[in-house]
Short mmCIF file of C-alpha atoms and ligand atoms in Angstrom, two decimals:
data_model
loop_
_atom_site.label_atom_id
_atom_site.label_comp_id
_atom_site.label_asym_id
_atom_site.label_seq_id
_atom_site.Cartn_x
_atom_site.Cartn_y
_atom_site.Cartn_z
CA MET A 30 -326.03 -94.78 216.25
CA ALA A 31 -322.21 -94.36 216.18
CA VAL A 32 -319.90 -97.37 216.30
CA GLY A 33 -319.71 -98.62 219.88
CA SER A 34 -322.11 -95.94 221.14
CA LEU A 35 -322.11 -95.72 224.91
CA SER A 36 -325.54 -94.14 225.32
CA ASP A 37 -327.04 -97.28 226.88
CA ALA A 38 -324.10 -98.10 229.20
CA PRO A 39 -324.80 -98.33 232.94
CA LYS A 40 -324.07 -95.21 234.98
CA ASP A 41 -321.05 -96.62 236.84
CA LEU A 42 -319.38 -97.64 233.62
CA LEU A 43 -320.02 -94.21 232.12
CA LYS A 44 -318.36 -92.68 235.15
CA GLU A 45 -315.27 -94.85 234.66
CA ILE A 46 -315.13 -93.97 230.97
CA LYS A 47 -315.26 -90.31 231.84
CA HIS A 48 -312.40 -90.84 234.27
CA LEU A 49 -310.33 -92.59 231.57
CA GLU A 50 -311.06 -89.70 229.22
CA GLU A 51 -309.73 -87.26 231.77
CA LEU A 52 -306.60 -89.35 232.29
CA PHE A 53 -305.74 -89.87 228.63
CA THR A 54 -306.92 -86.71 226.88
CA ILE A 55 -304.27 -84.12 226.11
CA ASP A 56 -305.83 -80.78 225.22
CA THR A 57 -304.27 -78.05 223.08
CA ALA A 58 -302.91 -76.07 226.02
CA LYS A 59 -301.12 -79.14 227.38
CA LEU A 60 -299.75 -80.02 223.93
CA LYS A 61 -298.30 -76.53 223.73
CA GLU A 62 -296.81 -76.75 227.21
CA ILE A 63 -295.15 -80.09 226.37
CA THR A 64 -293.80 -78.73 223.07
CA HIS A 65 -292.41 -75.66 224.77
CA HIS A 66 -290.50 -77.77 227.27
CA PHE A 67 -289.40 -80.09 224.45
CA VAL A 68 -287.74 -77.20 222.57
CA ASP A 69 -285.69 -76.36 225.69
CA GLU A 70 -284.77 -79.99 226.22
CA LEU A 71 -283.52 -80.38 222.64
CA ALA A 72 -281.10 -77.49 223.25
CA LYS A 73 -280.12 -78.90 226.62
CA GLY A 74 -279.24 -82.23 225.04
CA LEU A 75 -276.83 -80.42 222.69
CA SER A 76 -275.14 -78.57 225.55
CA VAL A 77 -271.97 -79.65 227.33
CA GLU A 78 -273.93 -80.46 230.51
CA GLY A 79 -276.47 -82.51 228.57
CA GLY A 80 -280.04 -83.36 229.57
CA SER A 81 -282.47 -86.28 229.36
CA ILE A 82 -282.60 -86.31 225.57
CA PRO A 83 -279.21 -87.62 224.39
CA MET A 84 -279.10 -85.62 221.07
CA ASN A 85 -276.37 -87.85 219.64
CA PRO A 86 -274.19 -86.43 216.84
CA THR A 87 -274.10 -89.09 214.11
CA TRP A 88 -271.26 -87.92 211.82
CA VAL A 89 -273.68 -87.88 208.92
CA MET A 90 -272.50 -84.52 207.62
CA SER A 91 -274.37 -83.93 204.39
CA ARG A 92 -277.65 -84.56 202.65
CA PRO A 93 -277.72 -86.85 199.63
CA THR A 94 -277.78 -85.21 196.22
CA GLY A 95 -279.65 -88.04 194.50
CA HIS A 96 -276.54 -88.79 192.44
CA GLU A 97 -274.95 -91.30 194.84
CA THR A 98 -274.11 -94.63 193.17
CA GLY A 99 -272.67 -98.06 194.00
CA ASN A 100 -273.33 -101.38 195.75
CA TYR A 101 -273.75 -101.56 199.50
CA LEU A 102 -274.75 -103.98 202.19
CA ALA A 103 -277.20 -102.88 204.85
CA LEU A 104 -277.89 -104.69 208.08
CA ASP A 105 -280.84 -103.66 210.20
CA MET A 106 -281.15 -104.77 213.80
CA GLY A 107 -284.57 -103.43 214.71
CA GLY A 108 -286.75 -104.25 217.66
CA THR A 109 -288.54 -107.14 215.98
CA ASN A 110 -286.65 -108.34 212.91
CA LEU A 111 -283.18 -108.59 211.51
CA ARG A 112 -282.94 -107.59 207.88
CA VAL A 113 -280.04 -107.90 205.48
CA CYS A 114 -280.11 -105.96 202.21
CA GLN A 115 -277.97 -105.45 199.20
CA VAL A 116 -278.67 -101.98 197.90
CA THR A 117 -277.63 -100.68 194.50
CA LEU A 118 -277.78 -96.92 194.10
CA THR A 119 -278.19 -96.67 190.34
CA GLU A 120 -276.93 -94.12 187.83
CA GLN A 121 -280.46 -92.81 187.52
CA LYS A 122 -281.04 -89.91 189.93
CA SER A 123 -282.72 -90.94 193.23
CA GLU A 124 -283.25 -94.53 192.04
CA PHE A 125 -282.18 -97.74 193.74
CA ASP A 126 -282.53 -101.53 193.57
CA ILE A 127 -282.74 -103.67 196.65
CA ILE A 128 -282.49 -107.40 197.41
CA GLN A 129 -283.33 -108.32 200.99
CA SER A 130 -283.94 -111.13 203.45
CA LYS A 131 -285.72 -110.84 206.78
CA TYR A 132 -284.91 -113.01 209.79
CA ARG A 133 -286.94 -113.09 212.96
CA LEU A 134 -284.99 -111.89 215.96
CA PRO A 135 -285.68 -114.69 218.46
CA GLU A 136 -287.33 -113.33 221.62
CA GLU A 137 -284.82 -115.09 223.90
CA LEU A 138 -281.89 -113.29 222.24
CA LYS A 139 -283.26 -109.95 223.42
CA THR A 140 -282.58 -110.78 227.04
CA GLY A 141 -279.84 -113.35 226.49
CA VAL A 142 -276.06 -113.35 226.21
CA ALA A 143 -274.21 -110.78 224.07
CA GLU A 144 -272.09 -113.32 222.13
CA GLU A 145 -275.18 -115.18 221.01
CA LEU A 146 -276.70 -111.99 219.61
CA TRP A 147 -273.59 -111.13 217.58
CA GLU A 148 -273.23 -114.72 216.39
CA TYR A 149 -276.83 -114.78 215.24
CA ILE A 150 -276.41 -111.50 213.36
CA ALA A 151 -273.16 -112.67 211.75
CA ASP A 152 -274.83 -115.96 210.76
CA CYS A 153 -277.69 -114.11 209.05
CA LEU A 154 -275.27 -111.87 207.18
CA GLN A 155 -273.16 -114.86 206.12
CA GLN A 156 -276.23 -116.76 204.98
CA PHE A 157 -277.43 -113.77 202.95
CA ILE A 158 -274.07 -113.36 201.23
CA GLU A 159 -273.76 -117.07 200.46
CA THR A 160 -277.27 -117.18 198.99
CA HIS A 161 -276.78 -114.15 196.81
CA HIS A 162 -273.10 -114.30 195.95
CA GLY A 163 -271.80 -117.82 196.59
CA ASP A 164 -268.28 -116.91 197.58
CA VAL A 165 -268.08 -114.78 200.74
CA THR A 166 -264.39 -114.03 200.24
CA LYS A 167 -265.20 -111.84 197.24
CA MET A 168 -267.39 -109.55 199.30
CA ASP A 169 -264.79 -107.36 200.94
CA LYS A 170 -265.47 -104.50 198.58
CA PHE A 171 -269.07 -104.02 199.70
CA PRO A 172 -269.27 -101.26 202.29
CA LEU A 173 -271.68 -102.07 205.10
CA GLY A 174 -274.11 -99.71 206.80
CA PHE A 175 -275.25 -101.20 210.11
CA THR A 176 -278.52 -99.83 211.45
CA PHE A 177 -278.34 -100.26 215.20
CA SER A 178 -281.46 -98.57 216.53
CA TYR A 179 -280.59 -97.93 220.15
CA PRO A 180 -279.04 -94.86 221.78
CA ALA A 181 -275.33 -94.94 221.05
CA THR A 182 -272.54 -92.42 221.58
CA GLN A 183 -270.61 -91.95 218.37
CA ASN A 184 -267.30 -90.16 218.59
CA TYR A 185 -266.86 -91.66 215.12
CA ILE A 186 -269.28 -92.89 212.51
CA ASP A 187 -267.68 -96.34 212.68
CA GLU A 188 -268.24 -96.79 216.40
CA GLY A 189 -271.30 -96.96 218.61
CA ILE A 190 -271.04 -97.05 222.38
CA LEU A 191 -274.39 -98.31 223.59
CA GLN A 192 -275.81 -95.85 226.10
CA ARG A 193 -278.61 -98.16 227.19
CA TRP A 194 -280.84 -100.83 225.76
CA THR A 195 -284.38 -99.80 224.91
CA LYS A 196 -287.47 -101.56 223.46
CA GLY A 197 -287.35 -104.34 226.07
CA PHE A 198 -283.81 -105.48 225.24
CA ASP A 199 -281.68 -106.38 228.22
CA ILE A 200 -278.42 -108.06 227.26
CA ALA A 201 -275.66 -107.90 229.85
CA GLY A 202 -272.18 -106.61 229.03
CA VAL A 203 -273.06 -104.37 226.08
CA GLU A 204 -274.12 -101.06 227.68
CA GLY A 205 -271.19 -98.66 227.88
CA ARG A 206 -269.24 -100.55 225.23
CA ASN A 207 -268.54 -100.05 221.53
CA VAL A 208 -270.66 -102.62 219.70
CA VAL A 209 -268.66 -102.48 216.44
CA PRO A 210 -265.66 -104.61 217.56
CA MET A 211 -268.07 -107.18 219.07
CA PHE A 212 -269.94 -107.44 215.79
CA GLU A 213 -266.72 -107.51 213.71
CA ALA A 214 -265.23 -110.25 215.90
CA ALA A 215 -268.23 -112.48 215.14
CA LEU A 216 -267.78 -111.80 211.40
CA LYS A 217 -264.07 -112.53 211.57
CA GLN A 218 -264.70 -115.81 213.32
CA ARG A 219 -266.81 -116.89 210.36
CA GLY A 220 -264.30 -115.65 207.79
CA VAL A 221 -266.74 -113.01 206.48
CA PRO A 222 -264.48 -110.24 205.14
CA ILE A 223 -266.93 -107.37 205.53
CA LYS A 224 -265.88 -104.03 206.96
CA LEU A 225 -268.28 -101.70 208.63
CA THR A 226 -268.38 -98.24 207.06
CA ALA A 227 -271.09 -96.63 209.15
CA LEU A 228 -273.15 -97.43 212.20
CA ILE A 229 -276.45 -95.60 211.94
CA ASN A 230 -279.73 -95.10 213.72
CA ASP A 231 -283.01 -95.96 211.95
CA THR A 232 -284.19 -92.34 212.25
CA THR A 233 -281.06 -90.94 210.57
CA GLY A 234 -281.45 -93.57 207.87
CA THR A 235 -285.09 -92.57 207.42
CA LEU A 236 -284.17 -88.91 207.12
CA ILE A 237 -281.40 -89.53 204.57
CA ALA A 238 -283.37 -92.08 202.52
CA SER A 239 -286.31 -89.69 202.32
CA ALA A 240 -284.10 -86.71 201.49
CA TYR A 241 -282.67 -88.77 198.58
CA THR A 242 -285.99 -88.50 196.79
CA ASP A 243 -287.49 -85.35 198.36
CA PRO A 244 -285.44 -82.19 198.99
CA LYS A 245 -288.14 -80.86 201.36
CA MET A 246 -287.47 -83.65 203.91
CA MET A 247 -286.03 -82.18 207.09
CA ILE A 248 -286.89 -84.65 209.85
CA GLY A 249 -286.89 -88.47 209.97
CA CYS A 250 -289.12 -90.20 212.53
CA ILE A 251 -289.82 -93.74 213.62
CA PHE A 252 -293.14 -94.62 215.23
CA GLY A 253 -292.73 -98.37 215.56
CA THR A 254 -291.69 -100.72 218.36
CA GLY A 255 -289.80 -97.66 219.63
CA CYS A 256 -290.15 -93.97 218.86
CA ASN A 257 -287.53 -91.40 217.92
CA ALA A 258 -286.44 -88.71 215.42
CA ALA A 259 -283.41 -87.25 213.66
CA TYR A 260 -282.78 -83.91 211.96
CA ILE A 261 -279.84 -81.90 210.69
CA GLU A 262 -278.25 -79.36 213.03
CA ASP A 263 -275.39 -76.99 212.32
CA CYS A 264 -272.24 -77.63 214.35
CA GLY A 265 -272.26 -74.05 215.65
CA SER A 266 -275.43 -74.97 217.61
CA ILE A 267 -273.86 -78.06 219.21
CA PRO A 268 -271.84 -76.77 222.18
CA LYS A 269 -270.82 -80.29 223.17
CA LEU A 270 -268.82 -80.52 219.91
CA ALA A 271 -267.21 -77.05 220.28
CA HIS A 272 -263.85 -78.58 221.29
CA LEU A 273 -263.56 -80.06 217.78
CA ASN A 274 -263.51 -76.61 216.17
CA LEU A 275 -265.71 -77.62 213.26
CA PRO A 276 -266.84 -74.67 211.13
CA PRO A 277 -270.13 -73.44 212.67
CA GLU A 278 -272.19 -73.91 209.51
CA THR A 279 -271.09 -77.57 209.06
CA PRO A 280 -274.20 -79.80 208.96
CA MET A 281 -274.45 -82.68 211.43
CA ALA A 282 -277.37 -85.09 211.64
CA ILE A 283 -278.53 -85.50 215.22
CA ASN A 284 -280.18 -88.64 216.47
CA CYS A 285 -282.36 -87.05 219.16
CA GLU A 286 -283.29 -90.21 221.08
CA TRP A 287 -286.39 -88.30 222.07
CA GLY A 288 -287.88 -91.41 223.66
CA ALA A 289 -286.07 -90.17 226.77
CA PHE A 290 -287.92 -86.85 226.77
CA ASP A 291 -289.13 -85.88 230.25
CA ASN A 292 -287.61 -88.85 232.08
CA GLU A 293 -287.61 -86.49 235.06
CA GLY A 294 -291.42 -86.24 234.90
CA LYS A 295 -291.93 -82.48 234.56
CA VAL A 296 -294.66 -82.16 231.93
CA LEU A 297 -295.90 -85.50 230.62
CA PRO A 298 -299.32 -86.33 232.08
CA ARG A 299 -298.48 -89.89 233.01
CA THR A 300 -301.32 -92.12 234.18
CA PRO A 301 -301.01 -94.80 236.85
CA TYR A 302 -300.83 -97.29 233.93
CA ASP A 303 -297.78 -95.54 232.46
CA ILE A 304 -296.15 -95.55 235.86
CA ALA A 305 -296.81 -99.28 236.25
CA ILE A 306 -295.32 -100.04 232.82
CA ASP A 307 -292.21 -98.10 233.66
CA LYS A 308 -291.80 -99.75 237.06
CA ASP A 309 -291.96 -103.26 235.61
CA SER A 310 -289.75 -102.53 232.58
CA PRO A 311 -286.09 -103.60 232.37
CA ARG A 312 -285.06 -99.90 232.58
CA PRO A 313 -287.33 -98.00 235.02
CA GLY A 314 -287.01 -94.23 234.77
CA GLN A 315 -285.89 -94.39 231.14
CA GLN A 316 -287.74 -93.67 227.87
CA ALA A 317 -290.71 -91.93 229.54
CA PHE A 318 -291.99 -90.40 226.27
CA GLU A 319 -291.44 -93.60 224.27
CA LYS A 320 -293.36 -95.64 226.82
CA MET A 321 -296.48 -93.51 226.11
CA ILE A 322 -296.23 -93.68 222.31
CA ALA A 323 -294.37 -96.69 220.94
CA GLY A 324 -295.91 -99.86 219.59
CA LEU A 325 -294.23 -102.03 222.19
CA TYR A 326 -296.28 -100.37 224.93
CA LEU A 327 -299.70 -99.43 223.46
CA GLY A 328 -301.18 -102.89 223.88
CA GLU A 329 -299.74 -103.18 227.37
CA ILE A 330 -301.26 -99.86 228.46
CA PHE A 331 -304.62 -101.12 227.18
CA ARG A 332 -304.22 -104.47 228.96
CA LEU A 333 -303.47 -102.73 232.26
CA VAL A 334 -306.59 -100.57 231.91
CA MET A 335 -308.71 -103.65 231.24
CA VAL A 336 -307.34 -105.55 234.27
CA ASP A 337 -307.87 -102.47 236.43
CA MET A 338 -311.46 -102.05 235.20
CA HIS A 339 -312.11 -105.69 236.05
CA HIS A 340 -310.97 -105.18 239.65
CA ASN A 341 -312.51 -101.73 239.99
CA PRO A 342 -315.77 -102.27 241.96
CA GLU A 343 -317.57 -99.48 240.07
CA ALA A 344 -316.79 -100.76 236.58
CA HIS A 345 -316.29 -104.45 237.36
CA ILE A 346 -316.07 -105.43 233.70
CA PHE A 347 -315.98 -109.09 232.63
CA ALA A 348 -317.64 -110.00 235.97
CA GLY A 349 -317.54 -113.70 236.69
CA GLN A 350 -315.30 -114.44 233.70
CA ASP A 351 -311.87 -116.02 233.75
CA ILE A 352 -309.43 -113.26 232.82
CA SER A 353 -306.25 -115.32 233.22
CA LYS A 354 -305.21 -114.78 229.60
CA LEU A 355 -305.61 -111.03 229.99
CA ARG A 356 -303.30 -111.12 232.99
CA LYS A 357 -300.25 -112.06 230.94
CA PRO A 358 -297.93 -109.02 230.57
CA TYR A 359 -297.24 -107.89 227.01
CA SER A 360 -299.66 -110.46 225.58
CA LEU A 361 -301.47 -107.80 223.52
CA ASP A 362 -299.49 -105.91 220.94
CA SER A 363 -300.49 -102.72 219.17
CA SER A 364 -302.10 -104.68 216.32
CA PHE A 365 -304.75 -105.74 218.87
CA LEU A 366 -305.64 -102.09 219.45
CA SER A 367 -305.54 -101.42 215.70
CA ALA A 368 -308.04 -104.21 215.16
CA ILE A 369 -310.39 -102.75 217.79
CA GLU A 370 -310.19 -99.30 216.22
CA GLU A 371 -310.75 -100.79 212.77
CA ASP A 372 -314.03 -102.45 213.77
CA THR A 373 -316.62 -100.57 211.74
CA LEU A 374 -319.60 -102.67 212.78
CA GLU A 375 -322.14 -100.80 214.85
CA ASP A 376 -322.41 -103.64 217.39
CA LEU A 377 -318.60 -104.04 217.62
CA SER A 378 -318.98 -107.74 216.88
CA GLU A 379 -315.47 -107.92 215.42
CA THR A 380 -314.11 -106.69 218.74
CA LEU A 381 -316.25 -109.28 220.50
CA ASP A 382 -314.75 -112.00 218.28
CA LEU A 383 -311.27 -110.73 218.99
CA PHE A 384 -311.81 -110.88 222.76
CA GLU A 385 -313.36 -114.32 222.54
CA THR A 386 -310.65 -115.88 220.38
CA LYS A 387 -307.62 -114.19 221.85
CA LEU A 388 -308.60 -113.78 225.50
CA ASN A 389 -311.45 -116.16 226.08
CA ILE A 390 -313.55 -113.26 227.37
CA SER A 391 -317.04 -112.30 226.15
CA PRO A 392 -317.61 -108.59 226.83
CA ASN A 393 -321.20 -107.39 226.98
CA ARG A 394 -322.49 -104.50 224.90
CA ALA A 395 -321.52 -101.74 227.34
CA GLU A 396 -318.11 -103.29 227.97
CA LEU A 397 -317.47 -103.33 224.23
CA GLY A 398 -318.15 -99.60 224.23
CA LEU A 399 -315.59 -99.10 226.99
CA ILE A 400 -313.05 -101.26 225.14
CA ARG A 401 -313.46 -99.23 221.98
CA ARG A 402 -313.21 -95.91 223.80
CA THR A 403 -310.08 -97.04 225.68
CA ALA A 404 -308.36 -98.02 222.43
CA GLU A 405 -309.27 -94.65 220.90
CA LEU A 406 -307.95 -92.78 223.92
CA ILE A 407 -304.61 -94.63 223.96
CA GLY A 408 -304.13 -94.38 220.18
CA THR A 409 -305.08 -90.70 220.11
CA ARG A 410 -302.82 -89.80 223.00
CA ALA A 411 -299.85 -91.49 221.28
CA ALA A 412 -300.43 -89.62 218.03
CA ARG A 413 -300.92 -86.26 219.75
CA LEU A 414 -297.80 -86.64 221.90
CA SER A 415 -295.71 -87.60 218.90
CA ALA A 416 -296.72 -84.32 217.23
CA CYS A 417 -295.12 -82.42 220.15
CA GLY A 418 -291.70 -83.81 219.16
CA VAL A 419 -292.14 -82.90 215.50
CA ALA A 420 -293.37 -79.42 216.45
CA ALA A 421 -290.44 -78.92 218.85
CA ILE A 422 -287.79 -79.71 216.21
CA SER A 423 -289.60 -77.49 213.69
CA ILE A 424 -289.73 -74.60 216.16
CA LYS A 425 -286.08 -75.06 217.16
CA LYS A 426 -284.97 -75.03 213.52
CA GLY A 427 -287.42 -72.34 212.42
CA TYR A 428 -289.01 -74.66 209.84
CA LYS A 429 -292.29 -73.07 208.79
CA SER A 430 -292.84 -75.46 205.93
CA CYS A 431 -291.19 -78.84 205.33
CA HIS A 432 -291.72 -82.57 204.98
CA VAL A 433 -291.19 -85.08 207.77
CA GLY A 434 -290.49 -88.69 206.77
CA ALA A 435 -292.03 -91.24 209.12
CA ASP A 436 -291.78 -95.01 209.26
CA GLY A 437 -292.64 -97.83 211.65
CA SER A 438 -295.57 -100.11 212.31
CA VAL A 439 -297.57 -97.60 214.36
CA PHE A 440 -297.27 -94.87 211.74
CA ASN A 441 -297.99 -97.21 208.82
CA LYS A 442 -300.64 -99.46 210.31
CA TYR A 443 -302.35 -97.88 213.30
CA PRO A 444 -305.71 -96.44 212.19
CA HIS A 445 -306.00 -92.64 212.22
CA PHE A 446 -302.48 -92.17 213.65
CA LYS A 447 -301.49 -89.84 210.79
CA ALA A 448 -304.67 -87.76 210.88
CA ARG A 449 -304.61 -87.44 214.67
CA GLY A 450 -300.95 -86.41 214.60
CA ALA A 451 -301.61 -83.85 211.86
CA GLN A 452 -304.53 -82.41 213.83
CA ALA A 453 -302.35 -82.03 216.93
CA LEU A 454 -299.62 -80.33 214.89
CA ARG A 455 -302.22 -77.88 213.60
CA GLU A 456 -303.30 -77.08 217.18
CA ILE A 457 -299.74 -76.67 218.48
CA LEU A 458 -298.57 -74.48 215.62
CA ASP A 459 -301.83 -72.50 215.35
CA TRP A 460 -302.42 -73.16 211.67
CA PRO A 461 -305.79 -71.93 210.39
CA GLU A 462 -308.31 -74.57 209.34
CA LYS A 463 -307.79 -75.81 205.76
CA THR A 464 -310.06 -74.30 203.16
CA ASN A 465 -309.39 -77.14 200.74
CA PRO A 466 -309.03 -80.65 202.25
CA LYS A 467 -306.56 -81.60 199.51
CA GLU A 468 -304.20 -78.79 200.46
CA GLU A 469 -300.90 -79.86 202.08
CA ASP A 470 -300.23 -78.84 205.67
CA PRO A 471 -297.27 -76.46 206.06
CA ILE A 472 -295.42 -79.26 207.87
CA GLU A 473 -296.54 -82.56 206.45
CA ILE A 474 -295.67 -85.94 207.98
CA LEU A 475 -295.34 -88.41 205.09
CA ALA A 476 -294.53 -92.10 204.72
CA ALA A 477 -290.73 -92.35 204.47
CA GLU A 478 -288.40 -94.23 202.17
CA ASP A 479 -286.70 -97.32 203.59
CA GLY A 480 -284.26 -95.87 206.10
CA SER A 481 -282.48 -98.92 207.41
CA GLY A 482 -281.91 -100.34 203.91
CA VAL A 483 -281.54 -97.51 201.41
CA GLY A 484 -280.74 -94.97 204.15
CA ALA A 485 -277.92 -97.10 205.55
CA ALA A 486 -276.48 -97.58 202.04
CA LEU A 487 -276.68 -93.85 201.34
CA ILE A 488 -274.96 -92.99 204.60
CA ALA A 489 -272.17 -95.46 203.75
CA ALA A 490 -271.91 -93.76 200.32
CA LEU A 491 -271.86 -90.24 201.83
CA THR A 492 -269.17 -91.29 204.32
CA LEU A 493 -266.94 -92.79 201.63
CA GLN A 494 -267.37 -89.64 199.56
CA ARG A 495 -266.50 -87.46 202.52
CA VAL A 496 -263.29 -89.42 203.16
CA LYS A 497 -262.43 -89.14 199.45
CA ASP A 498 -262.89 -85.37 199.76
CA GLY A 499 -260.43 -85.37 202.65
CA ASN A 500 -262.95 -84.68 205.44
CA MET A 501 -261.74 -87.19 208.03
CA HIS A 502 -263.82 -85.88 210.95
CA GLY A 503 -265.50 -88.66 212.85
CA ILE A 504 -263.60 -91.52 211.18
CA LEU A 505 -262.00 -94.01 213.56
CA HIS A 506 -260.56 -96.55 211.12
CA PRO A 507 -259.45 -94.71 207.97
CA GLU A 508 -257.84 -97.93 206.65
CA ASN A 509 -261.35 -99.37 206.19
CA PHE A 510 -262.29 -96.57 203.81
CA LYS A 511 -259.69 -97.24 201.13
C1 BGC B 612 -284.33 -96.33 220.24
C2 BGC B 612 -283.96 -95.45 219.09
C3 BGC B 612 -284.76 -95.86 217.86
C4 BGC B 612 -286.24 -95.96 218.18
C5 BGC B 612 -287.05 -96.44 216.98
C6 BGC B 612 -285.82 -96.39 220.45
O1 BGC B 612 -286.13 -97.28 221.46
O2 BGC B 612 -283.71 -95.87 221.43
O3 BGC B 612 -282.59 -95.52 218.80
O4 BGC B 612 -284.54 -94.93 216.84
O5 BGC B 612 -286.44 -96.84 219.25
O6 BGC B 612 -286.62 -97.68 216.54
#
């Protein structure tokens, strides 16, 4: 019998499972419809009028050659951790050395006061420099790439006007403002003489870091706490930059911010659980696509299904049990779903253990089957939807064959995410079945190089080189580039 087989489940439960399957399954036709709309929305985001997807020009205007060299600092403010790195791009082509420290981003900072966030970041940077170099005053020659992974308008590579917080952040007084001076003020206060060279998004970093070692890399994606992608457009296809009169063939990396795809609710088959998540989030109506895919939300979608199935008179799972732990919002993260999907035991006893230890609930045999199926449905839907974004960029750019660099906890750790995404891409793009399982797909999504460390350093290097070559487009503070 298959793992978690449902053949002996009571009729009512089977009916509920069937209903969940209908809600969460996205068939090929729907995948194609979503992708089709996605292609239009990518173009709309580049237009003067704009659309839901921000399509932010990043002022990253070339691909790395592999011959970039030098010492750089990289600071990564992700959704979960803060990481400081010193990156050395060595003389050897496409090689690098990295020293790094990770600091936990305290939960309370994410919804706290802006000054405290910048102070904390500056403290971590100062601590890193003191540990590795002793004297902070000798550091002013290290260019810094700051990976700030939120939607930001960049009229210049050394500015970032926060469009809106995502990934559950909600810090007053930052949206609509340039974050660079706030960050630099905190550094100045501590006497840390570092100058920011480039503010970057994690997806752009992922794309550039991966392109450093693989010339076939055309798209950088993050499937982690949040979800997004970047690719390289030509300026002639970016009407909203037309006023700058850049030569049409000039390359410009675009941070899509595709998490905002279909905020207006035209094609995504949102379930009542998705709608509930959105309603109770700090930014209702925003990041519709991200809220169905990203690691921050997968566990929460699952939790909402479980609570609903408990109250649903037909299913009535966990009857007579205390589900108070399960009622706590965001108490299950995506690693909980990963663990359920990784249970290879026929009786799902690992899942039973997980429920008992974490939630104080003892599901019966049939309920375990429903739990397993729900995890599969949520994980599969996320992977299949993410393929629509990759397919849309590939169609827009006419890429028939390329590599896509992907990073993030969901991509790297969630079971079957890669295979399910690849299968969906095959369906959307009508590739014939493989004759040899070892054969590469025409568009292959691969594990990326470290975008917010090496990628940030490379982007700082490319920017300095560009200034040296006299291309001053998108530079706000030329004095910092001397
Ligand atoms: C942010 C993006 C980021 C993505 C992955 C989203 O919530 O808006 O800027 O690239 O998460 O970290």
